[in-house]
mmCIF file of C-alpha atoms in Angstrom:
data_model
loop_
_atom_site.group_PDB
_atom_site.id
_atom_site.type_symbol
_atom_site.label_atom_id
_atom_site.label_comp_id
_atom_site.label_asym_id
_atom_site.label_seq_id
_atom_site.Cartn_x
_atom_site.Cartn_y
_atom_site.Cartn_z
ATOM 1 C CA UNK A 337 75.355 153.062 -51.146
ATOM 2 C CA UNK A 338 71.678 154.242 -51.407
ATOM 3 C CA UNK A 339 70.360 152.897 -48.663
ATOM 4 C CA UNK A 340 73.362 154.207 -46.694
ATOM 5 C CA UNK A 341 71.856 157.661 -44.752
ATOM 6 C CA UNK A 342 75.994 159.168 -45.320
ATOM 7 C CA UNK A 343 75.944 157.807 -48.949
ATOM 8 C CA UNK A 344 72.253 159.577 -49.678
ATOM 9 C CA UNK A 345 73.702 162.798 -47.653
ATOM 10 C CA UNK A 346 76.935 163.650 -50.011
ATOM 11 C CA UNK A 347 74.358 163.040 -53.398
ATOM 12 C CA UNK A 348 72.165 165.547 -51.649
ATOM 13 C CA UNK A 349 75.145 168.085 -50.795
ATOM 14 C CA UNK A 350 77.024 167.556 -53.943
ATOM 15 C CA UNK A 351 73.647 168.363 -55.845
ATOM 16 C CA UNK A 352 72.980 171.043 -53.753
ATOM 17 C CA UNK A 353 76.180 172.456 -54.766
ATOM 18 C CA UNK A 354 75.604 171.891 -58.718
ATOM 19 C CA UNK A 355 71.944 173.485 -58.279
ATOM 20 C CA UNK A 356 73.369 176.335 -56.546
ATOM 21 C CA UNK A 357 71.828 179.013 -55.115
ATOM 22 C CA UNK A 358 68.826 181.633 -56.229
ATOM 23 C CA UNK A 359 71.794 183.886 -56.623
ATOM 24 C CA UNK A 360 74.067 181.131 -58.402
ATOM 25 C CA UNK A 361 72.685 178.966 -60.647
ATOM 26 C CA UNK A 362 75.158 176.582 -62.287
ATOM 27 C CA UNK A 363 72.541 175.332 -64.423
ATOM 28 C CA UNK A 364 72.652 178.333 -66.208
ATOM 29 C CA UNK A 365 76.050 178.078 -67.125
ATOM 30 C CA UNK A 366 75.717 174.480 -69.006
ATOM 31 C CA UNK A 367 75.798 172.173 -65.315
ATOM 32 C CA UNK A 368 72.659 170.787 -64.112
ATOM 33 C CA UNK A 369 71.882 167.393 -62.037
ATOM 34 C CA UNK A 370 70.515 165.117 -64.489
ATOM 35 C CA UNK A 371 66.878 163.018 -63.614
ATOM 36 C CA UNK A 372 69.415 159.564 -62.627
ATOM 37 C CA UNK A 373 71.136 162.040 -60.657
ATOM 38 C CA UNK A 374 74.389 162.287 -62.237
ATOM 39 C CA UNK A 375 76.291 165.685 -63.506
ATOM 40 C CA UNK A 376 76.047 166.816 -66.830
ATOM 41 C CA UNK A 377 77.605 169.214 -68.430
ATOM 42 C CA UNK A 378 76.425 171.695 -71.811
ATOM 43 C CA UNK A 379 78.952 173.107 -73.852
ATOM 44 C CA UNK A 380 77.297 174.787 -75.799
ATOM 45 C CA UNK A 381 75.101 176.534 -72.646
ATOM 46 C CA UNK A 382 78.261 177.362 -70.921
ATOM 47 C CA UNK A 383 79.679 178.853 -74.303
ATOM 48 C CA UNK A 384 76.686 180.998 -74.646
ATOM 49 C CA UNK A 385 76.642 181.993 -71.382
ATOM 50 C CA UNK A 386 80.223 183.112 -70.729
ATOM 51 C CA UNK A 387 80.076 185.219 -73.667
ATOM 52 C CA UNK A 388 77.226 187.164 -72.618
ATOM 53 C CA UNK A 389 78.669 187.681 -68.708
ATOM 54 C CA UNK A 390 81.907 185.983 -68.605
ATOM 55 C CA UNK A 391 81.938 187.272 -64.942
ATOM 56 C CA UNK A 392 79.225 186.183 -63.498
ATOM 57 C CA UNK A 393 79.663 182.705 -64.984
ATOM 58 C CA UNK A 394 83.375 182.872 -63.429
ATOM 59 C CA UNK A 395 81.712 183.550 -60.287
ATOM 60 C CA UNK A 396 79.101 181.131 -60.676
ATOM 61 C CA UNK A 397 81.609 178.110 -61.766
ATOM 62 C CA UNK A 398 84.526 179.133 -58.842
ATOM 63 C CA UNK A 399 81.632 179.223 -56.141
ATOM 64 C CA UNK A 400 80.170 175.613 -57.403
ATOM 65 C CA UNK A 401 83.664 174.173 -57.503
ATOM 66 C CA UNK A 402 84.472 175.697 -53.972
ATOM 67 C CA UNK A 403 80.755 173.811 -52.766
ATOM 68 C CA UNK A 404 82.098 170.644 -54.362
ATOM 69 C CA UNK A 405 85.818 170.799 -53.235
ATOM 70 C CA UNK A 406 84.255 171.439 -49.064
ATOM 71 C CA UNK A 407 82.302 168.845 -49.459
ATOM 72 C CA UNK A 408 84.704 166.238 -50.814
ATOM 73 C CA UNK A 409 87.613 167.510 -48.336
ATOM 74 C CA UNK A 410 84.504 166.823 -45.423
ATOM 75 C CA UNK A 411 83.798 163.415 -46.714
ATOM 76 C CA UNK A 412 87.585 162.428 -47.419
ATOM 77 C CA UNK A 413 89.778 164.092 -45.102
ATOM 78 C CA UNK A 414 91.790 161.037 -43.875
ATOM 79 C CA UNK A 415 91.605 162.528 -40.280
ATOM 80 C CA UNK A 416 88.018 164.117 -39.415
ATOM 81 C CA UNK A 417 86.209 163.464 -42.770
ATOM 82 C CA UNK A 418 82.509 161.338 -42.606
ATOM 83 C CA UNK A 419 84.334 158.786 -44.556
ATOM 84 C CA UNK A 420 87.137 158.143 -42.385
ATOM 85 C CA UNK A 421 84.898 158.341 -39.274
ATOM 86 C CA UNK A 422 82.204 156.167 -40.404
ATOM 87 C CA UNK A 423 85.239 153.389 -41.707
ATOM 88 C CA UNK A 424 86.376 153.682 -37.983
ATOM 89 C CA UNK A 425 82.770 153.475 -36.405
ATOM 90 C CA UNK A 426 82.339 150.306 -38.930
ATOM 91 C CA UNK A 427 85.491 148.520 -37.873
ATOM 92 C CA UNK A 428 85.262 148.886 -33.683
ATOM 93 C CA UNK A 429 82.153 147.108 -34.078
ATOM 94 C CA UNK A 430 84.029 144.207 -36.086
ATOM 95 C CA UNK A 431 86.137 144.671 -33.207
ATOM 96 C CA UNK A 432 83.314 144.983 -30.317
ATOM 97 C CA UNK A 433 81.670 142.107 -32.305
ATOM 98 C CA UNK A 434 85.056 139.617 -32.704
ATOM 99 C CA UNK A 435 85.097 139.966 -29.064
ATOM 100 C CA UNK A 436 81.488 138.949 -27.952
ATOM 101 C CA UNK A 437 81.333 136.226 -30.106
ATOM 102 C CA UNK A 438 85.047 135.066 -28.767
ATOM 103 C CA UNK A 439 83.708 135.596 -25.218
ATOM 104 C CA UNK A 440 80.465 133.887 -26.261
ATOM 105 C CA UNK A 441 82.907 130.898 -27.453
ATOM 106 C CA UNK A 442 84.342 130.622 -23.990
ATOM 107 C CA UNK A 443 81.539 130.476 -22.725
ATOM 108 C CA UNK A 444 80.376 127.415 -24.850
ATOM 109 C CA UNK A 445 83.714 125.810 -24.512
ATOM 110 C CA UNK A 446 83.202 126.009 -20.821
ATOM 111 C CA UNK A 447 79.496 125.035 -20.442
ATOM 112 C CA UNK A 448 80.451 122.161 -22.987
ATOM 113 C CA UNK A 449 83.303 120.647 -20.201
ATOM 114 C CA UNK A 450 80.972 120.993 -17.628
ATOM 115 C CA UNK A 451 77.857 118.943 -19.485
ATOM 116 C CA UNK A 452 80.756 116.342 -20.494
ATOM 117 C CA UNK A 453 81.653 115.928 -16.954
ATOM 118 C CA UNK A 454 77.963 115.868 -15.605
ATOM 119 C CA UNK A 455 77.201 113.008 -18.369
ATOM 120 C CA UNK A 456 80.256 111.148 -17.409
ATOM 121 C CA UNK A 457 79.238 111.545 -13.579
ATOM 122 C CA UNK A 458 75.584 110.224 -14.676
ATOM 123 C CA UNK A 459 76.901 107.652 -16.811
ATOM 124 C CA UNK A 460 79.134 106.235 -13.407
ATOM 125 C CA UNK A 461 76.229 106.525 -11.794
ATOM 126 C CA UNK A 462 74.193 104.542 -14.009
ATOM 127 C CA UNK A 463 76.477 101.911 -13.604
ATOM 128 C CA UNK A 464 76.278 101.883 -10.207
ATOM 129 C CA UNK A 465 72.659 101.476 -9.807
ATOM 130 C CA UNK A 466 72.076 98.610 -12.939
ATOM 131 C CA UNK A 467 75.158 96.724 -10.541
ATOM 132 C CA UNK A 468 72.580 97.204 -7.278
ATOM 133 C CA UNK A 469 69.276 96.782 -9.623
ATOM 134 C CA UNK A 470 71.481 93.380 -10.497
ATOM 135 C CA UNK A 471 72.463 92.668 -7.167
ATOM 136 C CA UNK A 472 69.190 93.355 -5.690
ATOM 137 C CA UNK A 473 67.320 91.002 -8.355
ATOM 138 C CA UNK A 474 69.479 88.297 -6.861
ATOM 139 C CA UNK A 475 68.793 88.413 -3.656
ATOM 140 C CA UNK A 476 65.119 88.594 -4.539
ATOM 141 C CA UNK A 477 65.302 85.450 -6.807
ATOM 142 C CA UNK A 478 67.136 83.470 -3.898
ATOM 143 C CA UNK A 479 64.013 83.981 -1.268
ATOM 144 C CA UNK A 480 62.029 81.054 -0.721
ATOM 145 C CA UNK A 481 59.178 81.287 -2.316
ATOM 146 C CA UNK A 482 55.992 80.347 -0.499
ATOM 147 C CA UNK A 483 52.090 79.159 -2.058
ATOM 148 C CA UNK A 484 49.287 79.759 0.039
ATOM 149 C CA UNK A 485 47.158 76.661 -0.516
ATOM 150 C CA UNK A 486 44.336 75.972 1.197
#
């Protein structure tokens, strides 16, 4: 899903969310993005930290998890979410697509009867003229033939 622009756009807004803000900073409570961009999380970090401002860390954590909760309920929401909208987008152009290339089918099927009866119209005609080229090679062979001699 990388080179997808909507799969590239929820890493970037669920990072943004674990980064936080200049007056948030997960990170300092044991959650940081690691470098392959997954979400790690330090015990020990968020131990330390909760015991020197267990509020601030509360507020910290419940505003991350609020980021990450909007943006899954805008990605998955079965009725308006990206997801949901981009699965729809995806499958009326299978649909748009199935139709065109049914049409386009048609068209072949039809352009395919009409060659068939052009060839068979050619073919008759064929006939017709090796029957006169025959008949015509007769008649020639049964002129007298005259030498000039002088």
């Amino acid at each position: 899903l990388t080179g997808d622009s909507m799969g590239r756009d929820l890493t970037r807004r669920l990072s943004d969310a674990v980064i936080g803000s200049s007056s948030s900073t997960p990170a300092m409570s044991g959650v940081a993005v690691a470098r392959d961009g997954s979400i790690t999380f330090d015990r020990a970090a968020f131990l330390a930290a909760y015991a020197k401002d267990p509020t601030a860390v509360t507020a910290t954590m419940t505003s991350m998890t609020q980021q990450l909760s909007d943006v899954a309920t805008q990605a998955s929401d079965p009725h308006t979410g990206e997801v949901t909208a981009r699965v729809t987008s995806e499958r009326d152009s299978i649909l748009g697509y199935t139709k065109q290339i049914a049409a386009f089918e048609d068209r072949m099927t039809l352009r395919q009867d009409s060659l068939k009866r052009q060839y068979a119209s050619l073919e008759l005609m064929l006939g017709k003229l090796q029957s006169q080229s025959q008949w015509l090679a007769g008649q020639l062979g049964s002129l007298p033939t005259y030498s000039s001699s002088k």
